[in-house]
Short mmCIF file of C-alpha atoms in Angstrom, two decimals:
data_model
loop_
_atom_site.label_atom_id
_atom_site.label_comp_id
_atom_site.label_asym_id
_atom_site.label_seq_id
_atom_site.Cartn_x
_atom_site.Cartn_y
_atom_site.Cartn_z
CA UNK A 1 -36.24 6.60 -14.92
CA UNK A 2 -33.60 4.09 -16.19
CA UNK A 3 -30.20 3.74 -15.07
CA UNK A 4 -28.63 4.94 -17.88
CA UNK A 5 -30.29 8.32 -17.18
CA UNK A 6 -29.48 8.56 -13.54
CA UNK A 7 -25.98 7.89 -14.20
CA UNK A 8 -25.76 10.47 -16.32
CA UNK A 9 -24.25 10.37 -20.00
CA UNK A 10 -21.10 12.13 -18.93
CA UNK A 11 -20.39 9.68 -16.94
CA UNK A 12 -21.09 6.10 -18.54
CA UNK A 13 -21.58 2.97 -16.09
CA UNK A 14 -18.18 3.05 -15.39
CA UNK A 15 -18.23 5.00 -11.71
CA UNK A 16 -21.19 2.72 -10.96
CA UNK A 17 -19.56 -0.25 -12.07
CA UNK A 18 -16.29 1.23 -10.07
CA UNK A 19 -18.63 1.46 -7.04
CA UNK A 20 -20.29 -2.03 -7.04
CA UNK A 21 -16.83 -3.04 -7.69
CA UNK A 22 -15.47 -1.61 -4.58
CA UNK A 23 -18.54 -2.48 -2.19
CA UNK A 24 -17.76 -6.19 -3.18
CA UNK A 25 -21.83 -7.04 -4.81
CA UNK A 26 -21.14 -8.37 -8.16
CA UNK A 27 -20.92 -11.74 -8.95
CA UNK A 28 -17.93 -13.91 -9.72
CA UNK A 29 -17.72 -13.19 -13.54
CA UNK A 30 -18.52 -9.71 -13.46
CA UNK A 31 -15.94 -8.97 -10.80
CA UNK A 32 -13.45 -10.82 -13.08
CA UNK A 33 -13.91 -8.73 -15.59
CA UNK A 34 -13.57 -5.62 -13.54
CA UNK A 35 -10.60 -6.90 -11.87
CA UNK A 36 -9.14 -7.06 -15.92
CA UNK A 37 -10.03 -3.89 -16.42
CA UNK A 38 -8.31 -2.40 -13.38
CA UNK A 39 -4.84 -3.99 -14.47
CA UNK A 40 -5.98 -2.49 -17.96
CA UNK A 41 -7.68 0.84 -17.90
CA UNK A 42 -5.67 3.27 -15.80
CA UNK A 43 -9.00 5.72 -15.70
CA UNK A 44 -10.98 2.65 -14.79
CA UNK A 45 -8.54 2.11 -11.70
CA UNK A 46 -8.72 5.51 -10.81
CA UNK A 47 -12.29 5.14 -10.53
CA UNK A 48 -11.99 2.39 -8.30
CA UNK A 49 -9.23 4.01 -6.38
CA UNK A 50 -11.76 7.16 -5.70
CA UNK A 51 -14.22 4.51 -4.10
CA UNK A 52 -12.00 2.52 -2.44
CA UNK A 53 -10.77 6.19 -0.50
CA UNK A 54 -14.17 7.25 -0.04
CA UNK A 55 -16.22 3.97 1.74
CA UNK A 56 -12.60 3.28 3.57
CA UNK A 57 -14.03 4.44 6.78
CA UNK A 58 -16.06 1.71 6.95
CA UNK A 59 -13.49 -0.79 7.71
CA UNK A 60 -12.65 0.75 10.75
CA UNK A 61 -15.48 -1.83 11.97
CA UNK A 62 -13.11 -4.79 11.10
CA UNK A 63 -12.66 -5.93 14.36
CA UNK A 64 -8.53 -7.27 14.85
CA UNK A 65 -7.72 -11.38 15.53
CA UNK A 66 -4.46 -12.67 15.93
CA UNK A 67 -4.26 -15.36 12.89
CA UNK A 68 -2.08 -18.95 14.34
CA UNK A 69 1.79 -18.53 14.25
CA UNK A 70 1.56 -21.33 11.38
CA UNK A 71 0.51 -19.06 8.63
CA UNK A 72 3.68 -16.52 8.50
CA UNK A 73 5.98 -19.49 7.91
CA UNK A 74 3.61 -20.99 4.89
CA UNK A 75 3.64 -17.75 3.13
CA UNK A 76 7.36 -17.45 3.18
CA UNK A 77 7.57 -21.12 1.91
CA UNK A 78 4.89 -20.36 -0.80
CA UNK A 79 7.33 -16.68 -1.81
CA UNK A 80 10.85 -17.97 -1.02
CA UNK A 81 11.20 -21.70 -0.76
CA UNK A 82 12.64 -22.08 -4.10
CA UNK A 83 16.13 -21.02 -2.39
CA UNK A 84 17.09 -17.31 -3.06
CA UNK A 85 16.09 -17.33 -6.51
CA UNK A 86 12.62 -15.89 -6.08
CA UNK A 87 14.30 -12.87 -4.09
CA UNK A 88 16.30 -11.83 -7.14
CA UNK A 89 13.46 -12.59 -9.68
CA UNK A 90 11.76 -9.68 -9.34
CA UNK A 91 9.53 -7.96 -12.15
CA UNK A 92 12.07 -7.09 -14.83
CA UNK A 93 12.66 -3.90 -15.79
CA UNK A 94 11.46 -2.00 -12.36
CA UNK A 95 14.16 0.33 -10.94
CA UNK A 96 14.60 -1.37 -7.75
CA UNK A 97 14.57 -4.39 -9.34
CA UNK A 98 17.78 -3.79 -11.09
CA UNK A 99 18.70 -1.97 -7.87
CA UNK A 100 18.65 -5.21 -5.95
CA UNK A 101 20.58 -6.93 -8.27
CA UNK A 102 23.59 -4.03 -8.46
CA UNK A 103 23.01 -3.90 -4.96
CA UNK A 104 23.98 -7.97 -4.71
CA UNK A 105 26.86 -6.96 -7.12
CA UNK A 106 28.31 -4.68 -4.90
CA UNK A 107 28.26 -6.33 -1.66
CA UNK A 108 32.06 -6.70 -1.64
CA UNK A 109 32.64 -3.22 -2.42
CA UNK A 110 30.31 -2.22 0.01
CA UNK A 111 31.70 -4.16 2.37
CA UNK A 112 35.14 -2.74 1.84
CA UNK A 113 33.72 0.71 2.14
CA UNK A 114 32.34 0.32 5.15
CA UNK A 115 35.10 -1.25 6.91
CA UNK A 116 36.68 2.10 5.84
CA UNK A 117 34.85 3.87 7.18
CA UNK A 118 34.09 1.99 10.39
CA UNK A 119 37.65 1.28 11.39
CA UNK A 120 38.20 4.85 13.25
CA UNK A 121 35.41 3.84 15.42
CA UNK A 122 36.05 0.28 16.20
CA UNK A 123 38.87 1.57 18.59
CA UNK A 124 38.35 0.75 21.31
CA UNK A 125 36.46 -2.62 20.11
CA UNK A 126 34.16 -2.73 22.76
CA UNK A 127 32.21 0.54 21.72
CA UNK A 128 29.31 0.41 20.15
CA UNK A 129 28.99 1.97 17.07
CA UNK A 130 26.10 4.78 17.05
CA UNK A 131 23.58 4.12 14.40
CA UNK A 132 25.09 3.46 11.09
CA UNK A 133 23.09 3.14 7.79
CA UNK A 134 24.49 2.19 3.90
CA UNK A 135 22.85 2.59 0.81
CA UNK A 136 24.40 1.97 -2.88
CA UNK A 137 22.62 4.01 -5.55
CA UNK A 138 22.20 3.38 -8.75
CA UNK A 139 19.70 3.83 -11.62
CA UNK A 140 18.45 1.90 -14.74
CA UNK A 141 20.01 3.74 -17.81
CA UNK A 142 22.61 5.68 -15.87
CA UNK A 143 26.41 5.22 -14.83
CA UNK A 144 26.55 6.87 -12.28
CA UNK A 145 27.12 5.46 -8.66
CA UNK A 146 27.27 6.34 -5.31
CA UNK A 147 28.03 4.43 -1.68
CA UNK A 148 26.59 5.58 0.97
CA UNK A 149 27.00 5.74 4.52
CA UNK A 150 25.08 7.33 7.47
CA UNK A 151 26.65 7.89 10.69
CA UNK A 152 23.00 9.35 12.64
CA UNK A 153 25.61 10.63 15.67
CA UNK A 154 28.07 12.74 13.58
CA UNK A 155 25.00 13.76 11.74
CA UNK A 156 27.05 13.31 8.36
CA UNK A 157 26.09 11.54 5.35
CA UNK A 158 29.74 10.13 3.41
CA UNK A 159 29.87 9.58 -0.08
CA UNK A 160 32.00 7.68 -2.31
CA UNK A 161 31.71 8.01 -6.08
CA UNK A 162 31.79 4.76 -7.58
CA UNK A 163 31.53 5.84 -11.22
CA UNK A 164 30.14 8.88 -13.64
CA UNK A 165 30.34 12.00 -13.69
CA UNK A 166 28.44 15.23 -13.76
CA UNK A 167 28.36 17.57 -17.46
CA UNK A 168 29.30 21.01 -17.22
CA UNK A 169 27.24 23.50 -15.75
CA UNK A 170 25.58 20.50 -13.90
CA UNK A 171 25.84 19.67 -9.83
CA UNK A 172 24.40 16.74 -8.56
CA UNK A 173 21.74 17.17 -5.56
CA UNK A 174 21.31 14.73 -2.94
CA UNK A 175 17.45 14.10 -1.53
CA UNK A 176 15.43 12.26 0.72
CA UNK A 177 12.06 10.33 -0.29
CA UNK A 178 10.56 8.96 2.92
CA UNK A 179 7.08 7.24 2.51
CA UNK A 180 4.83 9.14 0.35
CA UNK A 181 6.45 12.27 1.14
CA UNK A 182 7.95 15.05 -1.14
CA UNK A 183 11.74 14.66 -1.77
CA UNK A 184 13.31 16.99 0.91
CA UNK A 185 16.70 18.34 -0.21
CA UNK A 186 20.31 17.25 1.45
CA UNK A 187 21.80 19.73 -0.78
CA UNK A 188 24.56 19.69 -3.41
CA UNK A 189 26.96 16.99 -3.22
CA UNK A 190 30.10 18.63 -3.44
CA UNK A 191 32.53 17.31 -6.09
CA UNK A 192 34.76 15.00 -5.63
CA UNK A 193 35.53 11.35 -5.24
CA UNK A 194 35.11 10.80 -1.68
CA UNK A 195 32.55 13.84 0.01
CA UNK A 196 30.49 14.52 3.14
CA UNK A 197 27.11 16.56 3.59
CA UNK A 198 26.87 17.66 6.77
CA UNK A 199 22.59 16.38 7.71
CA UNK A 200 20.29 19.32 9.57
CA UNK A 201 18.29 18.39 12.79
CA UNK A 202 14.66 18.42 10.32
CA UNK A 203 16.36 15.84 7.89
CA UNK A 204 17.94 13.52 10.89
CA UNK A 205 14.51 12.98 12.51
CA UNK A 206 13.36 11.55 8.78
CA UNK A 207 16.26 10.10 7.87
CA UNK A 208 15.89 6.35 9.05
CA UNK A 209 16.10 2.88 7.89
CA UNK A 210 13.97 2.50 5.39
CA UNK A 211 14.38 6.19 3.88
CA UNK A 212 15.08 6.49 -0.21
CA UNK A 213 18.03 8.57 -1.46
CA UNK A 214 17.97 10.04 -4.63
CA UNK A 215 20.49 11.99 -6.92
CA UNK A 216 19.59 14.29 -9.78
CA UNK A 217 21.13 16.38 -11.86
CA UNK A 218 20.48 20.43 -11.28
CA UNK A 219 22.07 23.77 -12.54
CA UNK A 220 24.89 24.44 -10.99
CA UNK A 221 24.52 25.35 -7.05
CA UNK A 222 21.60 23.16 -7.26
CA UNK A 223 17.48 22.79 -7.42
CA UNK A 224 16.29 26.24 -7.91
CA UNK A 225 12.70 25.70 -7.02
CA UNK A 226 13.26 23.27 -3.73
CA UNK A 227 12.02 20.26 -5.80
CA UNK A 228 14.11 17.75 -8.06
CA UNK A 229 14.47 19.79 -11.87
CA UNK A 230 16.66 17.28 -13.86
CA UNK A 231 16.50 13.56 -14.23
CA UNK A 232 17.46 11.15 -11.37
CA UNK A 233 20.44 9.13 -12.15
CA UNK A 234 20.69 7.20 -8.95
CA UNK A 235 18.66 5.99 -5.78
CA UNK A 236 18.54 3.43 -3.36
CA UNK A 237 17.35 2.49 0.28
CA UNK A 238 19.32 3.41 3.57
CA UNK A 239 19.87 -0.38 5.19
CA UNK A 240 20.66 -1.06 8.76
CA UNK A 241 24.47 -2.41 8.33
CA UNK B 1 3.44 2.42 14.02
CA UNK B 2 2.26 5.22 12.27
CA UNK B 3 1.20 5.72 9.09
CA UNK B 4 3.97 7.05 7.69
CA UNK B 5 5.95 3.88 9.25
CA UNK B 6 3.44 1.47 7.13
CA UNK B 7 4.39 3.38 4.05
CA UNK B 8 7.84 3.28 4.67
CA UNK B 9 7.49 -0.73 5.07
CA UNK B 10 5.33 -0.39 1.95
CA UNK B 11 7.83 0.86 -0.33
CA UNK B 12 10.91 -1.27 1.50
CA UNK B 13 9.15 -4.72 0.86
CA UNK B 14 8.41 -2.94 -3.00
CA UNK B 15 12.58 -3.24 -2.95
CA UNK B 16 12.26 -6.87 -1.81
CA UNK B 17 13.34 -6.04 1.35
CA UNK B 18 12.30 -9.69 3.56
CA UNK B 19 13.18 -7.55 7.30
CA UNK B 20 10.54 -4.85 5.89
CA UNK B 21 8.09 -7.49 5.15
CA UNK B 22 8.11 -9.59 8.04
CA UNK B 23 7.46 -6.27 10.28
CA UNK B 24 4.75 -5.06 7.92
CA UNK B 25 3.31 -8.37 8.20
CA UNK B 26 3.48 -8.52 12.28
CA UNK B 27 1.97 -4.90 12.62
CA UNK B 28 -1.03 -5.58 10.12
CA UNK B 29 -2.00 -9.00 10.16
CA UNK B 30 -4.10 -8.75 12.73
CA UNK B 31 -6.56 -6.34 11.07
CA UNK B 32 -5.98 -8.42 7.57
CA UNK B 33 -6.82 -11.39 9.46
CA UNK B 34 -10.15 -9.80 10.74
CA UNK B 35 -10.89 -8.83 7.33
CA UNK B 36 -11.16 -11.83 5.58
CA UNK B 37 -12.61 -13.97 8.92
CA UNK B 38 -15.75 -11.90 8.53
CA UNK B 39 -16.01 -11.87 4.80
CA UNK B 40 -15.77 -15.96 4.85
CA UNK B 41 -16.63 -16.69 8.10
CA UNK B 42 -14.44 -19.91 8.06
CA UNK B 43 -11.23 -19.94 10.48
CA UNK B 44 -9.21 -21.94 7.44
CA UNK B 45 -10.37 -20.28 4.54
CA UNK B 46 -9.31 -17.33 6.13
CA UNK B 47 -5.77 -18.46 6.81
CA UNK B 48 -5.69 -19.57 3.43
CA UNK B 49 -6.27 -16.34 2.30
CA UNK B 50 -4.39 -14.09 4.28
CA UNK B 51 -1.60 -16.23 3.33
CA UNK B 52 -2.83 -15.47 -0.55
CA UNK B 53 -2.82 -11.68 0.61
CA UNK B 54 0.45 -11.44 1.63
CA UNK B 55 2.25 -12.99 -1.34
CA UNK B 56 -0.03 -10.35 -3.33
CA UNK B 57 1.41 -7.25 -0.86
CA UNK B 58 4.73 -8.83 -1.67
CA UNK B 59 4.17 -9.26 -5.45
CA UNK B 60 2.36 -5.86 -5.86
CA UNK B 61 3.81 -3.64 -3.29
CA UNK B 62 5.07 -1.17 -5.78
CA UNK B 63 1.04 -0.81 -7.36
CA UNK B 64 1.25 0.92 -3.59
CA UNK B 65 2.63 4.29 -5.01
CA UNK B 66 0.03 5.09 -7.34
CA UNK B 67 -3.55 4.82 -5.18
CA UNK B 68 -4.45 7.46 -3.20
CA UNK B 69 -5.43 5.12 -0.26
CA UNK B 70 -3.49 5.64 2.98
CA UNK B 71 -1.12 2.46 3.98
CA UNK B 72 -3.52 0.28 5.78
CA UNK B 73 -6.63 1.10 3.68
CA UNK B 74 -4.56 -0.03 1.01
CA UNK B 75 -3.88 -3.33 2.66
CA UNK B 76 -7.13 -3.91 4.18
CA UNK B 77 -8.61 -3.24 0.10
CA UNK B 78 -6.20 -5.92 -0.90
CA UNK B 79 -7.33 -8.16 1.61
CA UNK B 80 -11.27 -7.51 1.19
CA UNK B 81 -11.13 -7.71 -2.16
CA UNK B 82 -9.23 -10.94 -2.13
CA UNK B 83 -11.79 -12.83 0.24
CA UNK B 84 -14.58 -11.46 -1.92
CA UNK B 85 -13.01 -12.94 -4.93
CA UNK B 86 -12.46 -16.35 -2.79
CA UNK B 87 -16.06 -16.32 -1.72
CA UNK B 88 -17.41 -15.63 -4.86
CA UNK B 89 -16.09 -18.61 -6.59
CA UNK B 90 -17.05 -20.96 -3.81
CA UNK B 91 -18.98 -23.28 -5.83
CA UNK B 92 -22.51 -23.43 -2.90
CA UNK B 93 -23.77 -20.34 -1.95
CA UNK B 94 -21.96 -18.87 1.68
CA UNK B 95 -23.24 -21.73 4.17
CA UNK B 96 -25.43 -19.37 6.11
CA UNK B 97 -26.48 -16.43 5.27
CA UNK B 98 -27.70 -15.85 8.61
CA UNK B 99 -24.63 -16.27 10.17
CA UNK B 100 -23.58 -13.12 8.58
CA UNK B 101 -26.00 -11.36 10.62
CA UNK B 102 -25.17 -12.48 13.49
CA UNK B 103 -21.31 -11.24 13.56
CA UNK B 104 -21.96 -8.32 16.19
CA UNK B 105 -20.99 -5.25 14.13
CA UNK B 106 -19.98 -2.29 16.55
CA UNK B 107 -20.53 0.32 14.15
CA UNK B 108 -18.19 3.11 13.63
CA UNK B 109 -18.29 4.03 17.56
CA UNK B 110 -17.40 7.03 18.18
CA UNK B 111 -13.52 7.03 18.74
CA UNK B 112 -13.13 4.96 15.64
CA UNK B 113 -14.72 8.32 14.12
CA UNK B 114 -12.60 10.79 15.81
CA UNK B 115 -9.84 8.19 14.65
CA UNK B 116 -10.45 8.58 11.22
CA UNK B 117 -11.11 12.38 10.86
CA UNK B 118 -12.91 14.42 8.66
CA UNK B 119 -13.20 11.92 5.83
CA UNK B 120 -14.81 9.43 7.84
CA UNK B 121 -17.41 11.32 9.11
CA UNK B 122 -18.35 12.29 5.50
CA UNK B 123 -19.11 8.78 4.59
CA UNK B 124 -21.36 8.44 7.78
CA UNK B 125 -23.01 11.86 7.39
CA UNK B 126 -23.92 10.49 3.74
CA UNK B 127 -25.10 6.92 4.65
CA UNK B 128 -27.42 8.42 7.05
CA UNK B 129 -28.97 10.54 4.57
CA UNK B 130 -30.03 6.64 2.55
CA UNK B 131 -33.34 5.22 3.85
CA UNK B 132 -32.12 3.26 7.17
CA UNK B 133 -32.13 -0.05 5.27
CA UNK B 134 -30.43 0.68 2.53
CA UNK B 135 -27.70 1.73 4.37
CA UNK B 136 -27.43 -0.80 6.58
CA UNK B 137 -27.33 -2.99 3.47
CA UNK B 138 -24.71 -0.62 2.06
CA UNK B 139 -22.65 -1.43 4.88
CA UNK B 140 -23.59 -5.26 5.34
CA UNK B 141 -22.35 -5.76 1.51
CA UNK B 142 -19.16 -4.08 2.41
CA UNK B 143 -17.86 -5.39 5.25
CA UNK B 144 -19.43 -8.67 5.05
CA UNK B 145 -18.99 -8.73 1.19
CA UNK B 146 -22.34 -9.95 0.28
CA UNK B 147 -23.15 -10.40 -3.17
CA UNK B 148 -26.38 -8.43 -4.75
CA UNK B 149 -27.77 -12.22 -4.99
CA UNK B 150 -27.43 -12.83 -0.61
CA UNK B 151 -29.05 -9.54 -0.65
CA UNK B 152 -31.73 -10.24 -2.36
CA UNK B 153 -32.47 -12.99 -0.43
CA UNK B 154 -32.25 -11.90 2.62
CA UNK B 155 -34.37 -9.02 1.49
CA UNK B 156 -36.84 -11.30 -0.25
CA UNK B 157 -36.94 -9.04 -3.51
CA UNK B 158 -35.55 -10.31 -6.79
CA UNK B 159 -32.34 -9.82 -7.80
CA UNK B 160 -32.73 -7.15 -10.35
CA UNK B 161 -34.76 -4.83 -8.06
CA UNK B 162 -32.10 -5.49 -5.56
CA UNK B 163 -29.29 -4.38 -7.59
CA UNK B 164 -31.55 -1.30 -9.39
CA UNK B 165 -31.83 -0.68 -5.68
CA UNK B 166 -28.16 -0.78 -4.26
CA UNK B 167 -27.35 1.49 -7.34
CA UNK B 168 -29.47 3.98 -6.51
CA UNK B 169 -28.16 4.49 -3.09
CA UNK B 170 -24.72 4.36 -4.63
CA UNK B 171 -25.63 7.65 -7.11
CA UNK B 172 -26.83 9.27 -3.74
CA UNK B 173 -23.92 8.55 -1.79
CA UNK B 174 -22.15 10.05 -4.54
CA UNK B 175 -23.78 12.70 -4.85
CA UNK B 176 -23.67 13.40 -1.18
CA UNK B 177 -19.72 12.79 -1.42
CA UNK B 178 -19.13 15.15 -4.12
CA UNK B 179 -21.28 18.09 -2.73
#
């Protein structure tokens, strides 16, 4: 029996090929040419992905070792040495690409907007803030903006408009992307230029540095199947201030 | 950290975010480090390339969203197939083959199985239904990333029956996975 047959003409070579791929046996030019193929052939990577999820397991066997304290520092000299240039040159056209650099365009705003909205706790001076996260959103293609900010004790996400606007018969919904995660509803953000969402117990144990807030755009009163419906015209990252 | 934590460093170094990147890289170097030690089984070709590695998480971070891998499978595939790559091209053949053998491989213990749930166990439940050596050279090419040519040598077979070979048990693991 050849191999041809026992792969099966359904399938081609490719899931083999995707296989020896993944278990690392090929030699140097053939795994080039995979490799190509990966960045080229989205069914090819998918192939690859499949194998790389099943034989996973396997790696549990990689046994952990510290590497030397010298190696952190020469990878951010080989990423970021060439001043903070390389932070900004990201892959153009990428949504948080351009979010970074609206984000760096808005500092100052941001700044001011969180001074605002600091200053009622900063009396006394010596208190410590609770936790208090910012995020600016903002999408390729799309005017409108929002300012963020997170107070985790008062449970109460405040918004500022920054610019756009919603069409009639339109609301704009507020969600929550953490990790891999469906996008869990905040609810409507009400209308306005400066507005608050009051944040449930479920959505305050996820909502944490790191988290992703979206807006989209929904029928009036918002989502009605749970899940984003319309296009998302903003999003960005809640950052530690 | 859990999973879900990786992830959420994941996507934050995606957004070029340097504080989400220098925790990602404290919590998993360790195991990326591992990685590529026992594929090239040289202390400073390994640094070399776990430094290579991490510029790639940084570079490719967003690639993160569309693979079904969980966070640190995804990292440790980046890594392995990095050091692969690396000791492919080394011009002379790995400097001892035998040297490979003699990394003391634990196996997938038992709590590293109940770790890994249900998934896991599949894999393992299929390798064991391979002939014993072609398992164990299932598992020697992928965590030591031996080419089909070390095989063969170590085997003593030619190369061709050693990769007609490897395939096969690849169609049965297959198989086994899909049933």
């Amino acid at each position: 029996m050849t191999l041809a047959e026992e792969n099966g003409p359904e399938r081609g070579g490719d899931d083999l090929l995707a296989a020896e791929y993944v278990l690392g046996v090929l030699p140097a030019d053939e795994r080039q040419i995979a490799s190509g193929r990966i960045d080229a052939e989205t069914g090819f990577a998918r192939l690859v992905d499949s194998w790389e999820v099943h034989l996973s397991p396997m790696a549990a066997a990689y046994a952990e070792v510290e590497p030397p304290a010298t190696v952190k520092p020469a990878i951010d000299r080989r990423l970021f040495s060439s001043t903070a240039a390389s932070t900004t040159a990201a892959p153009s056209g990428s949504l948080w690409a351009s979010l970074a650099f609206w984000r760096g365009l808005t500092a100052a705003a941001l700044a001011a907007l969180v001074l605002y909205v600091a200053v009622p706790y900063l009396r006394p001076p010596v208190v410590v803030p609770q936790e208090r996260l910012v995020a600016s959103l903002a999408a390729d293609g799309s005017d409108v903006k929002y300012l963020v900010v997170y107070d985790a004790g008062r449970r109460d996400v405040g918004l500022s408009l920054v610019s756009g606007e919603r069409a009639a018969g339109k609301d704009f919904e507020l969600w929550m992307i953490e990790g891999k995660n469906a996008p869990v509803s905040m609810g409507v953000i009400p209308t306005g230029q400066t507005t608050h969402i009051a944040v449930t117990p479920a959505v305050q144990q996820k909502l944490a540095q790191g988290a992703v807030l979206a807006v989209s755009v929904e029928p009036t009163g918002g989502s009605p199947t749970g899940q984003p419906t319309g296009p998302v015209v903003a999003a960005g990252d809640l950052k530690g201030i | 950290m859990t999973p879900q934590d990786i992830s959420t460093l994941i996507v934050r170094t995606s957004m070029k975010d340097r504080a989400a990147f220098d925790l990602l890289y404290r919590q998993t170097s360790a195991k990326l480090f591992g990685v590529c030690l026992r594929v090239l089984r040289d202390r400073g070709d390994a640094e070399e390339a776990l430094q290579e590695v991490f510029v790639k998480v940084w570079t490719k971070a967003d690639r993160f969203a569309v693979s079904d891998l969980s966070p640190i499978s995804w990292l440790v595939a980046i890594a392995r197939n990095h050091a692969i790559d690396r000791i492919r091209s080394r011009r002379k053949p790995a400097a001892d083959i035998g040297a490979a053998l003699d990394v003391a491989d634990p196996g997938p213990g038992p709590e590293a199985m109940v770790v890994a749930g249900g998934e896991s166990e599949r894999i393992y439940q299929c390798l064991e239904e391979l002939e014993q050596d072609r398992a164990q050279a299932v598992r020697g090419a992928y965590l030591n990333g031996e080419s089909y040519a070390d095989l063969a040598e170590r085997h003593k077979v030619p190369l061709n029956t050693m990769r007609t070979w490897l395939r096969r048990s690849l169609l049965k693991l297959r198989e086994c996975l899909e049933r």
